[in-house]
PDB file of C-alpha atoms in Angstrom:
ATOM      1  CA  ASP T   4     -10.766  17.512  -1.851  1.00  0.00           C
ATOM      2  CA  GLY T   5     -11.337  14.038  -0.456  1.00  0.00           C
ATOM      3  CA  GLY T   6      -8.444  12.144   0.980  1.00  0.00           C
ATOM      4  CA  ILE T   7      -6.745  10.527   3.944  1.00  0.00           C
ATOM      5  CA  THR T   8      -4.993  12.530   6.637  1.00  0.00           C
ATOM      6  CA  GLN T   9      -2.371  10.946   8.860  1.00  0.00           C
ATOM      7  CA  SER T  10      -0.924  12.706  11.869  1.00  0.00           C
ATOM      8  CA  PRO T  11       1.590  13.398  13.119  1.00  0.00           C
ATOM      9  CA  LYS T  12       4.088  13.177  10.282  1.00  0.00           C
ATOM     10  CA  TYR T  13       6.912  12.377  12.708  1.00  0.00           C
ATOM     11  CA  LEU T  14       6.568  10.748  16.123  1.00  0.00           C
ATOM     12  CA  PHE T  15       9.113   9.843  18.751  1.00  0.00           C
ATOM     13  CA  ARG T  16       8.458   7.201  21.378  1.00  0.00           C
ATOM     14  CA  LYS T  17      10.331   6.459  24.541  1.00  0.00           C
ATOM     15  CA  GLU T  18      10.907   2.894  25.668  1.00  0.00           C
ATOM     16  CA  GLY T  19       7.826   1.455  27.393  1.00  0.00           C
ATOM     17  CA  GLN T  20       5.500   4.148  26.122  1.00  0.00           C
ATOM     18  CA  ASN T  21       2.277   3.708  24.160  1.00  0.00           C
ATOM     19  CA  VAL T  22       1.686   6.072  21.243  1.00  0.00           C
ATOM     20  CA  THR T  23      -1.324   6.569  18.971  1.00  0.00           C
ATOM     21  CA  LEU T  24      -1.205   7.361  15.279  1.00  0.00           C
ATOM     22  CA  SER T  25      -4.174   9.136  13.764  1.00  0.00           C
ATOM     23  CA  CYS T  26      -5.859   8.311  10.444  1.00  0.00           C
ATOM     24  CA  GLU T  27      -8.909  10.200   9.170  1.00  0.00           C
ATOM     25  CA  GLN T  28     -10.622   9.884   5.784  1.00  0.00           C
ATOM     26  CA  ASN T  29     -13.374  11.903   4.128  1.00  0.00           C
ATOM     27  CA  LEU T  30     -13.855   9.600   1.148  1.00  0.00           C
ATOM     28  CA  ASN T  31     -16.865   7.806   2.649  1.00  0.00           C
ATOM     29  CA  HIS T  32     -14.926   4.545   2.331  1.00  0.00           C
ATOM     30  CA  ASP T  33     -16.090   1.532   4.293  1.00  0.00           C
ATOM     31  CA  ALA T  34     -12.731  -0.201   4.667  1.00  0.00           C
ATOM     32  CA  MET T  35      -9.553   1.109   6.321  1.00  0.00           C
ATOM     33  CA  TYR T  36      -6.107  -0.418   6.772  1.00  0.00           C
ATOM     34  CA  TRP T  37      -2.821   0.039   8.590  1.00  0.00           C
ATOM     35  CA  TYR T  38       0.457  -1.022   7.016  1.00  0.00           C
ATOM     36  CA  ARG T  39       4.012  -0.956   8.263  1.00  0.00           C
ATOM     37  CA  GLN T  40       6.948  -0.324   5.934  1.00  0.00           C
ATOM     38  CA  ASP T  41      10.565  -1.061   6.846  1.00  0.00           C
ATOM     39  CA  PRO T  42      13.530   0.027   4.698  1.00  0.00           C
ATOM     40  CA  GLY T  43      13.893  -2.112   1.592  1.00  0.00           C
ATOM     41  CA  GLN T  44      10.784  -4.125   2.391  1.00  0.00           C
ATOM     42  CA  GLY T  45       7.273  -4.196   1.100  1.00  0.00           C
ATOM     43  CA  LEU T  46       4.233  -3.166   3.075  1.00  0.00           C
ATOM     44  CA  ARG T  47       3.018  -5.511   5.788  1.00  0.00           C
ATOM     45  CA  LEU T  48      -0.584  -5.436   6.983  1.00  0.00           C
ATOM     46  CA  ILE T  49      -1.098  -4.722  10.683  1.00  0.00           C
ATOM     47  CA  TYR T  50      -4.882  -4.394  11.066  1.00  0.00           C
ATOM     48  CA  TYR T  51      -7.840  -3.739   8.838  1.00  0.00           C
ATOM     49  CA  SER T  52     -11.486  -2.850   9.259  1.00  0.00           C
ATOM     50  CA  GLN T  53     -14.247  -3.393   6.736  1.00  0.00           C
ATOM     51  CA  ILE T  54     -17.018  -1.804   8.769  1.00  0.00           C
ATOM     52  CA  VAL T  55     -17.501   0.379  11.821  1.00  0.00           C
ATOM     53  CA  ASN T  56     -17.011  -1.390  15.174  1.00  0.00           C
ATOM     54  CA  ASP T  57     -15.295  -4.342  13.536  1.00  0.00           C
ATOM     55  CA  PHE T  58     -11.656  -5.026  12.696  1.00  0.00           C
ATOM     56  CA  GLN T  59      -9.359  -7.957  11.960  1.00  0.00           C
ATOM     57  CA  LYS T  60      -5.720  -8.732  12.588  1.00  0.00           C
ATOM     58  CA  GLY T  61      -3.357  -8.628   9.677  1.00  0.00           C
ATOM     59  CA  ASP T  62      -0.054 -10.422   9.342  1.00  0.00           C
ATOM     60  CA  ILE T  63       1.856  -8.532  12.072  1.00  0.00           C
ATOM     61  CA  ALA T  64      -0.756  -7.437  14.664  1.00  0.00           C
ATOM     62  CA  GLU T  65       1.237  -8.299  17.796  1.00  0.00           C
ATOM     63  CA  GLY T  66       2.057  -5.203  19.830  1.00  0.00           C
ATOM     64  CA  TYR T  67      -0.549  -3.048  18.088  1.00  0.00           C
ATOM     65  CA  SER T  68      -4.183  -2.189  18.762  1.00  0.00           C
ATOM     66  CA  VAL T  69      -6.884  -0.338  16.817  1.00  0.00           C
ATOM     67  CA  SER T  70     -10.434   0.929  17.145  1.00  0.00           C
ATOM     68  CA  ARG T  71     -13.106   1.803  14.590  1.00  0.00           C
ATOM     69  CA  GLU T  72     -15.775   3.793  16.411  1.00  0.00           C
ATOM     70  CA  LYS T  73     -16.458   6.087  13.461  1.00  0.00           C
ATOM     71  CA  LYS T  74     -16.439   5.416   9.733  1.00  0.00           C
ATOM     72  CA  GLU T  75     -13.994   8.270   9.183  1.00  0.00           C
ATOM     73  CA  SER T  76     -11.404   7.329  11.782  1.00  0.00           C
ATOM     74  CA  PHE T  77      -9.108   4.343  12.354  1.00  0.00           C
ATOM     75  CA  PRO T  78      -6.429   5.156  14.981  1.00  0.00           C
ATOM     76  CA  LEU T  79      -3.505   2.797  15.577  1.00  0.00           C
ATOM     77  CA  THR T  80      -1.882   2.420  19.001  1.00  0.00           C
ATOM     78  CA  VAL T  81       1.663   1.126  19.144  1.00  0.00           C
ATOM     79  CA  THR T  82       1.973  -0.451  22.571  1.00  0.00           C
ATOM     80  CA  SER T  83       5.032  -1.112  24.706  1.00  0.00           C
ATOM     81  CA  ALA T  84       4.694  -4.775  23.713  1.00  0.00           C
ATOM     82  CA  GLN T  85       5.880  -3.927  20.197  1.00  0.00           C
ATOM     83  CA  LYS T  86       9.618  -4.506  20.528  1.00  0.00           C
ATOM     84  CA  ASN T  87      10.745  -2.958  17.270  1.00  0.00           C
ATOM     85  CA  PRO T  88       8.324  -0.140  16.469  1.00  0.00           C
ATOM     86  CA  THR T  89      10.657   2.112  14.487  1.00  0.00           C
ATOM     87  CA  ALA T  90       9.148   2.150  10.983  1.00  0.00           C
ATOM     88  CA  PHE T  91       7.060   4.110   8.500  1.00  0.00           C
ATOM     89  CA  TYR T  92       3.331   3.606   9.081  1.00  0.00           C
ATOM     90  CA  LEU T  93       0.821   3.990   6.286  1.00  0.00           C
ATOM     91  CA  CYS T  94      -2.950   4.177   6.508  1.00  0.00           C
ATOM     92  CA  ALA T  95      -5.174   3.333   3.550  1.00  0.00           C
ATOM     93  CA  SER T  96      -8.850   3.120   2.720  1.00  0.00           C
ATOM     94  CA  SER T  97     -10.999   1.520   0.039  1.00  0.00           C
ATOM     95  CA  PRO T  98     -14.697   1.582  -0.829  1.00  0.00           C
ATOM     96  CA  GLY T  99     -15.070  -1.962   0.447  1.00  0.00           C
ATOM     97  CA  GLN T 100     -15.286  -5.587  -0.513  1.00  0.00           C
ATOM     98  CA  GLY T 101     -16.331  -6.361  -4.044  1.00  0.00           C
ATOM     99  CA  LYS T 102     -15.965  -2.778  -5.257  1.00  0.00           C
ATOM    100  CA  ASP T 103     -13.551  -2.020  -8.059  1.00  0.00           C
ATOM    101  CA  TYR T 104     -11.834   1.090  -6.814  1.00  0.00           C
ATOM    102  CA  GLY T 105      -8.603   0.001  -5.129  1.00  0.00           C
ATOM    103  CA  TYR T 106      -6.733   1.702  -2.311  1.00  0.00           C
ATOM    104  CA  THR T 107      -6.096   5.323  -1.394  1.00  0.00           C
ATOM    105  CA  PHE T 108      -3.159   6.022   0.930  1.00  0.00           C
ATOM    106  CA  GLY T 109      -2.278   8.707   3.422  1.00  0.00           C
ATOM    107  CA  SER T 110       1.119  10.395   3.510  1.00  0.00           C
ATOM    108  CA  GLY T 111       2.419   8.291   6.402  1.00  0.00           C
ATOM    109  CA  THR T 112       3.784   8.669   9.929  1.00  0.00           C
ATOM    110  CA  ARG T 113       7.424   7.970  10.697  1.00  0.00           C
ATOM    111  CA  LEU T 114       7.809   6.544  14.202  1.00  0.00           C
ATOM    112  CA  THR T 115      11.184   6.477  15.911  1.00  0.00           C
ATOM    113  CA  VAL T 116      12.055   4.987  19.298  1.00  0.00           C
ATOM    114  CA  VAL T 117      14.394   7.189  21.314  1.00  0.00           C
TER     115      VAL T 117
ATOM    116  CA  LYS K  19      -1.063 -16.694   1.338  1.00  0.00           C
ATOM    117  CA  GLN K  20      -0.467 -14.581  -1.732  1.00  0.00           C
ATOM    118  CA  GLU K  21       3.211 -13.935  -2.538  1.00  0.00           C
ATOM    119  CA  VAL K  22       4.013 -10.945  -4.730  1.00  0.00           C
ATOM    120  CA  THR K  23       7.430 -10.567  -6.353  1.00  0.00           C
ATOM    121  CA  GLN K  24       8.786  -7.584  -8.234  1.00  0.00           C
ATOM    122  CA  ILE K  25      11.770  -7.795 -10.552  1.00  0.00           C
ATOM    123  CA  PRO K  26      14.138  -6.059 -10.798  1.00  0.00           C
ATOM    124  CA  ALA K  27      14.582  -4.630  -7.308  1.00  0.00           C
ATOM    125  CA  ALA K  28      16.383  -1.618  -8.777  1.00  0.00           C
ATOM    126  CA  LEU K  29      16.759  -0.190 -12.243  1.00  0.00           C
ATOM    127  CA  SER K  30      18.802   2.702 -13.615  1.00  0.00           C
ATOM    128  CA  VAL K  31      18.152   3.955 -17.139  1.00  0.00           C
ATOM    129  CA  PRO K  32      19.020   7.022 -19.216  1.00  0.00           C
ATOM    130  CA  GLU K  33      16.330   9.573 -19.882  1.00  0.00           C
ATOM    131  CA  GLY K  34      14.102   8.809 -22.848  1.00  0.00           C
ATOM    132  CA  GLU K  35      14.310   5.057 -22.586  1.00  0.00           C
ATOM    133  CA  ASN K  36      11.202   2.866 -22.603  1.00  0.00           C
ATOM    134  CA  LEU K  37      11.132   0.393 -19.730  1.00  0.00           C
ATOM    135  CA  VAL K  38       9.155  -2.465 -18.248  1.00  0.00           C
ATOM    136  CA  LEU K  39       8.662  -3.310 -14.594  1.00  0.00           C
ATOM    137  CA  ASN K  40       7.494  -6.781 -13.667  1.00  0.00           C
ATOM    138  CA  CYS K  41       5.190  -8.101 -10.978  1.00  0.00           C
ATOM    139  CA  SER K  42       4.364 -11.763 -10.395  1.00  0.00           C
ATOM    140  CA  PHE K  43       1.967 -13.347  -7.931  1.00  0.00           C
ATOM    141  CA  THR K  44       1.383 -16.906  -6.775  1.00  0.00           C
ATOM    142  CA  ASP K  45      -2.427 -17.080  -6.533  1.00  0.00           C
ATOM    143  CA  SER K  46      -4.145 -16.373  -9.846  1.00  0.00           C
ATOM    144  CA  ALA K  47      -7.557 -15.929  -8.214  1.00  0.00           C
ATOM    145  CA  ILE K  48      -7.076 -12.209  -7.851  1.00  0.00           C
ATOM    146  CA  TYR K  49      -9.702  -9.525  -7.944  1.00  0.00           C
ATOM    147  CA  ASN K  50      -7.873  -6.258  -8.606  1.00  0.00           C
ATOM    148  CA  LEU K  51      -4.252  -5.323  -9.254  1.00  0.00           C
ATOM    149  CA  GLN K  52      -2.973  -1.853  -8.512  1.00  0.00           C
ATOM    150  CA  TRP K  53       0.300  -0.123  -9.346  1.00  0.00           C
ATOM    151  CA  PHE K  54       1.615   2.600  -7.028  1.00  0.00           C
ATOM    152  CA  ARG K  55       4.433   5.098  -7.005  1.00  0.00           C
ATOM    153  CA  GLN K  56       6.262   6.030  -3.794  1.00  0.00           C
ATOM    154  CA  ASP K  57       8.666   8.933  -3.485  1.00  0.00           C
ATOM    155  CA  PRO K  58      11.229   8.835  -0.630  1.00  0.00           C
ATOM    156  CA  GLY K  59       9.576   9.407   2.759  1.00  0.00           C
ATOM    157  CA  LYS K  60       6.131   9.785   1.215  1.00  0.00           C
ATOM    158  CA  GLY K  61       2.910   7.824   1.012  1.00  0.00           C
ATOM    159  CA  LEU K  62       1.803   5.794  -1.990  1.00  0.00           C
ATOM    160  CA  THR K  63       0.226   7.388  -5.036  1.00  0.00           C
ATOM    161  CA  SER K  64      -2.042   5.209  -7.153  1.00  0.00           C
ATOM    162  CA  LEU K  65      -0.987   5.027 -10.796  1.00  0.00           C
ATOM    163  CA  LEU K  66      -3.222   2.422 -12.362  1.00  0.00           C
ATOM    164  CA  LEU K  67      -5.882   0.006 -11.181  1.00  0.00           C
ATOM    165  CA  ILE K  68      -6.688  -3.038 -13.301  1.00  0.00           C
ATOM    166  CA  GLN K  69     -10.119  -4.191 -12.240  1.00  0.00           C
ATOM    167  CA  SER K  70     -11.259  -7.772 -12.160  1.00  0.00           C
ATOM    168  CA  SER K  71     -12.772  -7.769 -15.650  1.00  0.00           C
ATOM    169  CA  GLN K  72      -9.933  -5.894 -17.363  1.00  0.00           C
ATOM    170  CA  ARG K  73      -6.621  -6.918 -18.898  1.00  0.00           C
ATOM    171  CA  GLU K  74      -4.897  -3.551 -19.127  1.00  0.00           C
ATOM    172  CA  GLN K  75      -5.078   0.116 -18.230  1.00  0.00           C
ATOM    173  CA  THR K  76      -3.388   3.174 -19.674  1.00  0.00           C
ATOM    174  CA  SER K  77      -2.681   6.607 -18.277  1.00  0.00           C
ATOM    175  CA  GLY K  78      -0.474   8.975 -20.220  1.00  0.00           C
ATOM    176  CA  ARG K  79       2.942   7.355 -20.675  1.00  0.00           C
ATOM    177  CA  LEU K  80       2.020   4.436 -18.423  1.00  0.00           C
ATOM    178  CA  ASN K  81       0.468   1.154 -19.489  1.00  0.00           C
ATOM    179  CA  ALA K  82      -0.199  -1.774 -17.176  1.00  0.00           C
ATOM    180  CA  SER K  83      -1.225  -5.222 -18.318  1.00  0.00           C
ATOM    181  CA  LEU K  84      -2.469  -8.209 -16.387  1.00  0.00           C
ATOM    182  CA  ASP K  85      -2.353 -11.917 -17.225  1.00  0.00           C
ATOM    183  CA  LYS K  86      -4.086 -13.770 -14.409  1.00  0.00           C
ATOM    184  CA  SER K  87      -3.463 -17.220 -15.859  1.00  0.00           C
ATOM    185  CA  SER K  88       0.306 -16.761 -15.769  1.00  0.00           C
ATOM    186  CA  GLY K  89       0.313 -14.720 -12.555  1.00  0.00           C
ATOM    187  CA  ARG K  90       2.003 -11.682 -14.093  1.00  0.00           C
ATOM    188  CA  SER K  91       1.558  -7.974 -14.536  1.00  0.00           C
ATOM    189  CA  THR K  92       3.826  -5.497 -16.290  1.00  0.00           C
ATOM    190  CA  LEU K  93       4.063  -1.727 -16.002  1.00  0.00           C
ATOM    191  CA  TYR K  94       5.360  -0.103 -19.170  1.00  0.00           C
ATOM    192  CA  ILE K  95       6.771   3.420 -18.942  1.00  0.00           C
ATOM    193  CA  ALA K  96       7.333   5.161 -22.248  1.00  0.00           C
ATOM    194  CA  ALA K  97       9.937   7.864 -22.828  1.00  0.00           C
ATOM    195  CA  SER K  98      11.149   7.893 -19.223  1.00  0.00           C
ATOM    196  CA  GLN K  99      11.950  11.210 -17.512  1.00  0.00           C
ATOM    197  CA  PRO K 100      14.026  12.077 -14.409  1.00  0.00           C
ATOM    198  CA  GLY K 101      10.737  12.889 -12.646  1.00  0.00           C
ATOM    199  CA  ASP K 102       9.762   9.241 -12.981  1.00  0.00           C
ATOM    200  CA  SER K 103      12.480   8.329 -10.468  1.00  0.00           C
ATOM    201  CA  ALA K 104      10.719   6.660  -7.539  1.00  0.00           C
ATOM    202  CA  THR K 105       9.872   3.242  -6.149  1.00  0.00           C
ATOM    203  CA  TYR K 106       7.070   1.435  -7.962  1.00  0.00           C
ATOM    204  CA  LEU K 107       4.983  -1.104  -6.074  1.00  0.00           C
ATOM    205  CA  CYS K 108       2.354  -3.506  -7.269  1.00  0.00           C
ATOM    206  CA  ALA K 109      -0.418  -4.851  -5.068  1.00  0.00           C
ATOM    207  CA  VAL K 110      -2.889  -7.647  -5.688  1.00  0.00           C
ATOM    208  CA  GLU K 111      -6.246  -8.220  -4.050  1.00  0.00           C
ATOM    209  CA  LEU K 112      -7.425 -11.779  -3.627  1.00  0.00           C
ATOM    210  CA  TYR K 113     -10.850 -12.430  -5.007  1.00  0.00           C
ATOM    211  CA  ASN K 114     -13.538 -11.093  -2.705  1.00  0.00           C
ATOM    212  CA  PHE K 115     -11.089 -10.746   0.146  1.00  0.00           C
ATOM    213  CA  ASN K 116     -10.603  -6.974   0.158  1.00  0.00           C
ATOM    214  CA  LYS K 117      -6.976  -7.153   1.314  1.00  0.00           C
ATOM    215  CA  PHE K 118      -4.083  -6.166  -0.891  1.00  0.00           C
ATOM    216  CA  TYR K 119      -0.725  -7.925  -0.842  1.00  0.00           C
ATOM    217  CA  PHE K 120       2.296  -5.856  -1.839  1.00  0.00           C
ATOM    218  CA  GLY K 121       5.535  -6.593  -3.592  1.00  0.00           C
ATOM    219  CA  SER K 122       8.794  -5.099  -2.278  1.00  0.00           C
ATOM    220  CA  GLY K 123       8.945  -2.636  -5.149  1.00  0.00           C
ATOM    221  CA  THR K 124      11.278  -1.647  -7.969  1.00  0.00           C
ATOM    222  CA  LYS K 125      13.417   1.411  -7.307  1.00  0.00           C
ATOM    223  CA  LEU K 126      13.749   3.321 -10.581  1.00  0.00           C
ATOM    224  CA  ASN K 127      16.399   5.936 -11.289  1.00  0.00           C
ATOM    225  CA  VAL K 128      16.137   7.849 -14.559  1.00  0.00           C
ATOM    226  CA  LYS K 129      19.373   9.681 -15.317  1.00  0.00           C
ATOM    227  CA  PRO K 130      19.282  13.028 -17.154  1.00  0.00           C
TER     228      PRO K 130
END
C-alpha cells in the first residue's frame, strides 16, 4: 500500500544537539511538507518542497533545515538553534500544485528535549 | 495570510446525536478544502476533500459543504458514535498556491 512513513515515532534530544527526522513516501507525489503541532494548537508549516532539489520556508522555519535530494524523501533536521523543539512533527505529501487530491499525512514523530 | 477558525473548540454530545462542526476562513480565493480526523498522538486521516469545482462531498455518515463566498465550510456527522471521538481539523489551500492552512480543530467527545 502507498503511504508516508515517518521515523522514529519517538525521539529524544539533548540540549545543543542536532537531530534528523525521516519522512519517506511511495505515492509518487511531487510535493512534501513538514508541520509542527503543539498541544491545543493547529498545525504550523515549517518547510515545503514542490519539486526535487527545491524547497521553501514556511511560517516557522527558524532553527530547522531540510533537503530534497530524492522525490521520495524529505528529511527534517532540528538544529540546536531551535530553542523550543519539543513538539509533534508531521510530514505530508500531495500530488502537486493545481492537482485536486489534497494532502496525505504520516503518523508523526514526537520530539522531546531532555 | 489565510486565517482558519474552527468553532467550537470542543464539543461533547450523547451517542446518536447529529452534529455540525464549523470552519471559517478569511480569504475566499481558495482552491481545495480538506477535513481531517486526528486521534490522540496520531497523524491526520483525511475524511473529505472538497475540490475547487465542488460545493460538497459525502462519505458514509459524513457530509461536508463549502461556501466560498461566505468563507465557510461545515462538517455534518449523522448518528454520532463513540468511535467518532477525535479532533477534527479543516485545512484550506489558497488558489494555485499548494499550501494548506489549518484551523486549531474541534475536539469531539461522543458519550455512550
